Amino acid sequence: MTGVTVPGGPDESPGGPDESVPDASATAPDTSPGRPGTAPRRRGRPSRTESAGTRDRILDAAREEFSERGYDKTSVRGIAKSAGVDSALVHHYFGTKEQVFEAAVEVAFAPVLKGREAVLDAPLEEVGERMTRMILGLWENPVTRAPLLAIVRSAVNNEIAAGVFRRLVAGQLLRRIAGRLDLPDAELRAELAAAQLVGIAMIRYVIKVEPLASADAEQIVERVAPVVQGHLTGR
Amino acid sequence: MTGVTVPGGPDESPGGPDESVPDASATAPDTSPGRPGTAPRRRGRPSRTESAGTRDRILDAAREEFSERGYDKTSVRGIAKSAGVDSALVHHYFGTKEQVFEAAVEVAFAPVLKGREAVLDAPLEEVGERMTRMILGLWENPVTRAPLLAIVRSAVNNEIAAGVFRRLVAGQLLRRIAGRLDLPDAELRAELAAAQLVGIAMIRYVIKVEPLASADAEQIVERVAPVVQGHLTGR
């Protein structure tokens, strides 16, 4: 099931998503456009190294809790307990449970944002194949697959998690790809292309329907990349 | 968001899926191929009308419980309580929780099986459009959308529910469509076509990403039907 190479993708960060969060802070302001009633987030680098360690420990605990239990069953108290800190400290660093979730998802989502650059840098006629390889590559790699599964499971079952998914996938990825197309219906095109890839992820990696679940990844790229390209630039 | 007409689809059964279960008993033997260790199911028409009423009441309660709570949080005891019967009676009629779930999903899945015939009866060059219209039509109709949402939510989060999804969607729908294609890779083709439609359902109806969530259904059919047809019969 391997063999998909992704320029700038997860293959270059064997240590997993923890090591590659180049865009997380740079893109943070874009991810919460105009949400009312949310407490201000503490995203800047803390002034003391000790605080940075605490923040990362909370974030690691949050990722683990959300991955294992899903959004609904995870509590700020549980995250705090797992990180060995008081709940108030979790609120201090991240705000609400939704904001902890978004921060955790952003870390898991970092490889996608990294792969995005390879898609955006491609010649227009190669964007379909690059996008297909990036998404398949992330799902093929167990390190990046686990958090993606957690995001999908949470987003399908919980409206708040779905909102985080919308802001990240639509806002950070699809809208940027659409921006390259220079067509009036670019966003719809990008979403129909994404739908093909989301559906393959669902059938191959989540529900695991054969023969697609065991098909060679390159064979899938061969068949799907032209479809994705067609949605993006066809007619 | 309406306007998708589906020959033989949900438009012809305004009372909802309860009224249209022509295939559920006819196809039941196919849905559990070789599962080991499961108790025999009582699917035949009960000898007394009273029993038929009880069975239906249990099934209605099961559909509601699974829809509202998902597979994991639903218990046979909860279904029994909601139906006003003893848990033993639920086991008597349906067997295990998985088997109650499968029976409930089969009822919700009946409109899909009904729409399937319209797909299978179409000329080969129209199968893509028919399949697209059938799936979109089922998701557009709130009556059929609710149980589909419940199935997707359960299948994404629970391996047993995913197994039921595989048996029904892959076994009852995709394999039959593949059977019409008369090509060596027919099943993979059918699944790639289904992936496009599953992804649209996810983005449009489950996660609700704009602009796809509010796009005109006919516009989607226009763009997606050729892609589905291409997967099925292209090259």
XYZ file of C-alpha atoms in Angstrom:
470
model
C 0.000 0.000 0.000
C 3.001 2.309 -0.146
C 4.813 3.778 -3.080
C 3.189 7.192 -3.243
C 5.866 9.839 -3.131
C 4.959 13.246 -1.926
C 7.381 16.104 -2.538
C 7.601 18.027 0.696
C 5.183 15.549 2.248
C 5.311 13.226 5.236
C 8.109 11.102 3.785
C 10.515 13.850 4.690
C 9.494 13.919 8.336
C 9.835 10.359 9.603
C 9.513 11.511 13.182
C 5.871 12.318 12.624
C 3.839 15.483 12.748
C 5.434 16.661 15.998
C 8.566 17.677 14.200
C 7.009 19.659 11.397
C 4.786 22.466 12.480
C 6.196 25.264 10.397
C 2.859 26.789 9.476
C 0.922 26.285 12.695
C 1.717 29.624 14.250
C 2.060 31.507 10.977
C -1.432 30.504 9.868
C -3.145 30.618 13.247
C -4.771 34.028 12.803
C -6.604 32.805 9.687
C -8.185 29.831 11.378
C -10.610 31.677 13.617
C -12.262 34.322 11.466
C -14.866 36.184 13.399
C -15.941 33.534 15.879
C -17.933 35.358 18.521
C -17.686 34.805 22.244
C -14.354 32.998 22.306
C -11.670 33.769 24.816
C -8.362 35.126 23.522
C -5.825 32.424 22.835
C -2.269 32.304 24.091
C -0.442 31.191 21.013
C 2.792 33.151 21.247
C 5.950 31.562 22.500
C 5.803 31.623 26.306
C 8.438 33.744 28.027
C 9.892 30.845 30.026
C 11.141 27.530 28.669
C 9.269 25.800 31.453
C 5.991 27.188 30.114
C 6.810 26.031 26.599
C 7.324 22.518 27.964
C 4.024 22.639 29.801
C 2.158 23.883 26.757
C 3.604 21.137 24.561
C 2.809 18.521 27.188
C -0.818 19.671 27.294
C -0.963 19.638 23.509
C 0.442 16.100 23.338
C -2.071 14.945 25.940
C -4.885 16.655 24.032
C -3.929 14.986 20.743
C -3.857 11.607 22.418
C -7.177 12.087 24.217
C -8.989 13.398 21.132
C -7.533 10.618 18.941
C -8.543 7.863 21.313
C -11.902 9.123 22.524
C -13.114 11.542 19.873
C -14.298 15.077 20.521
C -17.457 14.308 22.469
C -15.924 12.001 25.039
C -12.820 14.112 25.656
C -12.884 16.640 28.510
C -10.523 19.468 29.458
C -10.271 17.803 32.862
C -9.174 14.533 31.241
C -6.552 16.319 29.151
C -5.261 18.144 32.242
C -5.083 14.913 34.215
C -3.226 13.143 31.407
C -0.744 16.052 31.157
C -0.315 16.183 34.925
C -1.511 19.779 35.268
C -4.520 21.622 36.627
C -7.505 22.216 34.321
C -7.088 25.956 34.804
C -3.709 25.765 33.100
C -5.262 24.133 30.025
C -7.783 26.978 29.847
C -4.980 29.479 30.404
C -2.969 28.257 27.419
C -5.739 27.316 24.996
C -9.120 28.614 26.140
C -12.179 26.397 25.604
C -12.313 22.694 24.726
C -13.004 23.703 21.107
C -9.844 25.781 21.095
C -7.766 22.958 22.562
C -9.179 20.735 19.828
C -8.326 23.251 17.130
C -4.775 23.590 18.421
C -4.389 19.797 18.491
C -5.848 19.469 14.993
C -3.521 22.178 13.716
C -0.540 20.136 14.830
C -1.965 17.025 13.158
C -2.788 19.133 10.125
C 0.718 20.571 9.767
C 1.847 17.908 7.227
C -1.150 18.830 5.068
C -0.131 22.485 5.136
C 3.413 21.463 4.323
C 2.247 19.295 1.423
C 0.026 22.125 0.259
C 3.034 24.145 -0.797
C 4.116 21.378 -3.175
C 0.626 21.485 -4.692
C 0.575 25.263 -5.004
C 4.059 25.375 -6.513
C 3.195 22.882 -9.268
C 2.462 23.895 -12.858
C -1.310 24.266 -13.237
C -1.625 21.107 -15.334
C 0.033 19.061 -12.571
C -1.977 20.357 -9.625
C -4.444 17.424 -9.851
C -1.730 14.799 -9.577
C 0.128 16.674 -6.826
C -3.073 17.052 -4.795
C -3.917 13.363 -5.248
C -0.401 12.287 -4.217
C -0.389 14.580 -1.209
C -3.710 13.322 0.205
C -3.006 9.645 -0.538
C 0.515 10.019 0.853
C -0.806 11.361 4.158
C -3.318 8.506 4.444
C -0.771 5.846 3.429
C 1.635 6.865 6.204
C 0.448 5.415 9.554
C 2.024 8.346 11.431
C -0.110 10.909 9.599
C -3.104 8.597 9.116
C -3.926 8.264 12.823
C -4.587 11.970 13.485
C -6.481 12.295 10.173
C -8.740 9.439 11.261
C -9.319 11.179 14.571
C -10.223 14.425 12.791
C -12.658 12.671 10.418
C -14.301 10.711 13.242
C -14.765 13.830 15.333
C -15.949 16.004 12.442
C -18.573 13.468 11.360
C -20.075 13.261 14.826
C -19.763 16.735 16.242
C -20.713 20.114 14.820
C -17.927 21.967 16.641
C -15.323 19.549 15.301
C -16.905 19.891 11.852
C -16.414 23.642 12.143
C -12.719 23.155 12.861
C -12.489 20.827 9.845
C -14.203 23.431 7.652
C -11.861 26.204 8.747
C -8.748 24.099 8.212
C -9.568 22.035 5.109
C -11.713 24.567 3.294
C -10.015 27.697 4.593
C -6.373 26.642 4.612
C -6.222 24.108 1.797
C -9.069 24.266 -0.727
C -9.395 28.035 -0.871
C -5.670 28.321 -1.524
C -5.808 25.755 -4.314
C -8.883 27.491 -5.737
C -6.917 30.730 -5.700
C -4.531 29.257 -8.239
C -7.262 28.417 -10.736
C -8.389 31.950 -11.648
C -11.894 30.768 -12.540
C -15.240 32.087 -11.248
C -16.340 28.687 -9.877
C -12.875 27.817 -8.552
C -14.004 26.996 -5.003
C -16.707 24.602 -6.170
C -14.161 22.951 -8.468
C -11.683 22.537 -5.631
C -14.380 20.995 -3.434
C -15.539 18.526 -6.089
C -11.907 17.503 -6.553
C -11.513 17.177 -2.795
C -14.742 15.126 -2.673
C -13.151 12.485 -4.907
C -10.195 12.231 -2.538
C -12.266 12.379 0.661
C -14.457 9.565 -0.684
C -11.417 7.417 -1.477
C -10.069 8.035 2.027
C -13.442 6.989 3.483
C -13.785 3.807 1.418
C -10.107 2.772 1.466
C -8.868 3.786 4.924
C -11.922 4.323 7.153
C -14.572 1.786 6.050
C -12.002 -0.420 4.261
C -14.034 -1.777 1.368
C -12.247 -4.243 -0.934
C -10.803 -4.173 -3.563
C -10.096 -0.448 -3.077
C -8.718 -0.965 0.443
C -5.894 -3.165 -0.896
C -5.414 -1.671 -4.355
C -1.957 -0.430 -5.286
C -1.619 3.252 -4.406
C 0.015 4.082 -7.756
C -2.909 2.478 -9.587
C -5.263 4.746 -7.668
C -3.170 7.822 -8.482
C -3.205 6.816 -12.155
C -6.985 6.660 -12.244
C -7.858 9.468 -9.886
C -5.339 12.214 -10.691
C -6.938 12.922 -14.120
C -10.360 13.147 -12.466
C -9.071 15.599 -9.857
C -7.329 17.607 -12.580
C -10.547 17.573 -14.625
C -12.545 19.022 -11.756
C -9.946 21.748 -11.238
C -9.229 22.866 -14.779
C -11.535 20.910 -17.114
C -13.851 22.312 -19.802
C -31.177 22.103 -2.691
C -33.924 19.989 -4.294
C -34.679 19.278 -7.926
C -32.950 15.939 -8.344
C -35.438 13.447 -9.715
C -34.810 9.804 -9.154
C -36.815 7.258 -11.108
C -37.942 4.662 -8.624
C -36.260 6.669 -5.868
C -37.461 8.323 -2.700
C -39.687 10.807 -4.532
C -42.151 8.026 -5.128
C -42.387 7.082 -1.466
C -43.278 10.292 0.363
C -44.102 8.380 3.525
C -40.447 7.587 4.029
C -38.460 4.421 4.164
C -40.971 2.626 6.417
C -43.360 2.151 3.529
C -40.907 0.781 1.002
C -39.050 -2.283 2.117
C -39.627 -4.562 -0.853
C -36.082 -5.865 -0.986
C -35.244 -6.176 2.678
C -36.465 -9.733 3.163
C -35.685 -10.838 -0.384
C -32.057 -9.812 -0.063
C -31.557 -10.690 3.573
C -29.777 -14.010 2.959
C -27.046 -12.223 1.002
C -26.193 -9.774 3.752
C -24.582 -12.177 6.178
C -22.258 -14.352 4.127
C -20.392 -16.722 6.354
C -20.189 -14.727 9.550
C -19.092 -17.169 12.207
C -20.497 -17.499 15.677
C -23.722 -15.568 15.149
C -27.070 -16.748 16.460
C -29.750 -17.644 13.929
C -32.012 -14.741 13.086
C -35.792 -14.811 13.157
C -36.573 -12.967 9.967
C -39.622 -14.818 8.704
C -43.077 -13.384 9.161
C -44.201 -14.278 12.701
C -47.153 -16.630 13.009
C -49.251 -14.167 14.992
C -50.123 -10.583 14.017
C -49.290 -9.567 17.566
C -45.711 -10.746 17.052
C -45.408 -8.802 13.807
C -46.452 -5.650 15.662
C -43.916 -6.291 18.408
C -41.121 -6.948 15.920
C -41.863 -3.713 14.053
C -42.053 -1.764 17.296
C -38.629 -3.066 18.305
C -37.247 -2.215 14.873
C -38.649 1.340 15.042
C -37.148 1.797 18.503
C -33.810 0.419 17.276
C -33.699 2.801 14.293
C -34.418 5.750 16.542
C -31.865 4.751 19.187
C -29.097 4.071 16.648
C -29.866 7.322 14.774
C -29.772 9.463 17.878
C -26.963 7.823 19.811
C -24.864 6.019 17.234
C -23.842 2.374 17.443
C -21.511 2.568 20.427
C -23.868 4.327 22.803
C -26.926 2.235 21.895
C -27.711 -0.852 23.981
C -30.147 -3.729 23.469
C -31.554 -2.849 26.888
C -32.179 0.757 25.755
C -33.916 -0.436 22.606
C -36.069 -2.831 24.623
C -37.013 -0.106 27.082
C -37.899 2.313 24.300
C -40.056 -0.375 22.631
C -41.673 -1.304 25.938
C -40.539 -4.937 25.845
C -38.080 -7.158 27.666
C -34.478 -7.347 26.380
C -34.924 -11.085 25.884
C -37.576 -10.398 23.258
C -35.155 -8.186 21.292
C -32.622 -11.029 21.323
C -35.373 -13.484 20.372
C -36.351 -11.561 17.257
C -32.997 -10.203 16.117
C -30.113 -11.863 17.984
C -27.114 -9.704 18.962
C -26.817 -5.901 18.993
C -24.957 -6.138 15.672
C -27.879 -8.040 14.183
C -30.415 -5.519 15.487
C -28.262 -2.812 13.906
C -28.097 -4.655 10.603
C -31.872 -5.118 10.562
C -32.380 -1.419 11.335
C -29.874 -0.394 8.655
C -31.560 -2.673 6.125
C -34.834 -0.811 6.642
C -33.045 2.539 6.240
C -31.194 1.100 3.260
C -34.355 -0.079 1.483
C -34.700 3.113 -0.637
C -31.120 2.569 -1.849
C -31.983 -0.966 -2.921
C -35.117 0.330 -4.601
C -33.164 3.052 -6.422
C -30.567 0.444 -7.362
C -33.005 -1.179 -9.746
C -33.350 2.080 -11.681
C -29.563 2.167 -11.969
C -29.274 -1.451 -13.055
C -32.083 -1.108 -15.615
C -30.467 1.916 -17.303
C -28.572 1.675 -20.600
C -24.868 1.281 -19.824
C -24.009 4.800 -20.970
C -26.552 6.252 -18.510
C -25.541 4.271 -15.423
C -23.254 7.073 -14.194
C -25.999 9.686 -14.245
C -28.564 7.330 -12.704
C -26.190 6.388 -9.905
C -25.387 10.061 -9.253
C -29.076 11.014 -9.194
C -29.977 8.122 -6.938
C -27.354 8.920 -4.285
C -27.899 12.686 -4.388
C -31.674 12.159 -4.321
C -31.441 10.064 -1.165
C -29.269 12.692 0.552
C -31.439 15.598 -0.621
C -34.579 14.090 0.923
C -34.591 14.731 4.714
C -36.576 11.518 5.291
C -33.875 9.337 3.727
C -30.973 11.588 4.749
C -31.402 11.072 8.505
C -30.855 7.288 8.510
C -27.979 7.622 6.014
C -26.302 10.094 8.366
C -26.750 7.641 11.218
C -25.198 4.844 9.155
C -22.197 6.983 8.164
C -21.639 8.224 11.730
C -21.770 4.696 13.107
C -19.624 3.169 10.352
C -16.873 5.776 10.778
C -16.611 5.162 14.511
C -17.233 1.472 14.952
C -15.748 -1.542 13.193
C -18.909 -3.647 13.560
C -21.024 -0.897 12.028
C -18.391 -0.531 9.292
C -18.825 -4.243 8.566
C -22.555 -3.787 8.128
C -21.879 -0.851 5.809
C -19.461 -2.970 3.783
C -21.928 -5.835 3.408
C -24.763 -3.535 2.367
C -23.066 -0.872 0.249
C -20.358 -3.016 -1.291
C -22.280 -6.296 -1.324
C -25.766 -5.139 -2.257
C -25.092 -2.048 -4.334
C -21.586 -1.748 -5.772
C -21.072 -5.398 -6.624
C -24.383 -5.428 -8.501
C -23.441 -2.307 -10.452
C -20.011 -3.797 -11.153
C -21.785 -6.893 -12.464
C -23.274 -4.813 -15.258
C -19.906 -3.555 -16.486
C -18.431 -6.823 -17.719
C -14.849 -5.625 -17.162
C -12.058 -7.307 -15.180
C -11.599 -4.330 -12.830
C -15.323 -3.651 -12.522
C -15.413 -3.658 -8.715
C -12.572 -1.161 -8.405
C -14.301 1.031 -10.991
C -17.576 0.911 -9.075
C -15.789 1.833 -5.847
C -13.922 4.777 -7.378
C -17.249 6.009 -8.768
C -18.846 5.526 -5.354
C -15.912 7.372 -3.751
C -16.776 10.494 -5.746
C -20.361 10.334 -4.465
C -19.427 9.412 -0.883
C -17.035 12.383 -0.798
C -19.727 14.753 -2.045
C -22.109 13.431 0.611
C -19.431 14.005 3.258
C -18.555 17.559 2.167
C -22.083 18.690 1.249
C -24.330 16.996 3.808
C -22.150 15.867 6.728
C -19.381 18.490 7.115
C -21.323 21.121 5.126
C -18.502 23.009 3.424
C -19.533 25.986 1.281
C -20.056 26.541 -1.629
C -20.740 22.814 -2.236
C -23.202 22.614 0.669
C -25.533 25.152 -0.978
C -24.806 24.470 -4.654
C -27.727 23.585 -6.900
C -28.188 19.819 -7.010
C -28.620 19.807 -10.803
C -25.329 21.655 -11.193
C -23.647 18.942 -9.159
C -25.245 16.196 -11.261
C -24.058 17.967 -14.404
C -20.447 18.001 -13.214
C -20.295 14.716 -11.380
C -22.316 12.316 -13.548
C -19.665 12.314 -16.338
C -16.956 11.601 -13.750
C -18.935 8.688 -12.303
C -19.620 7.387 -15.811
C -15.922 7.749 -16.648
C -14.908 5.627 -13.665
C -17.424 2.958 -14.625
C -16.944 2.659 -18.364
C -14.072 5.006 -19.351
C -10.991 4.083 -21.403
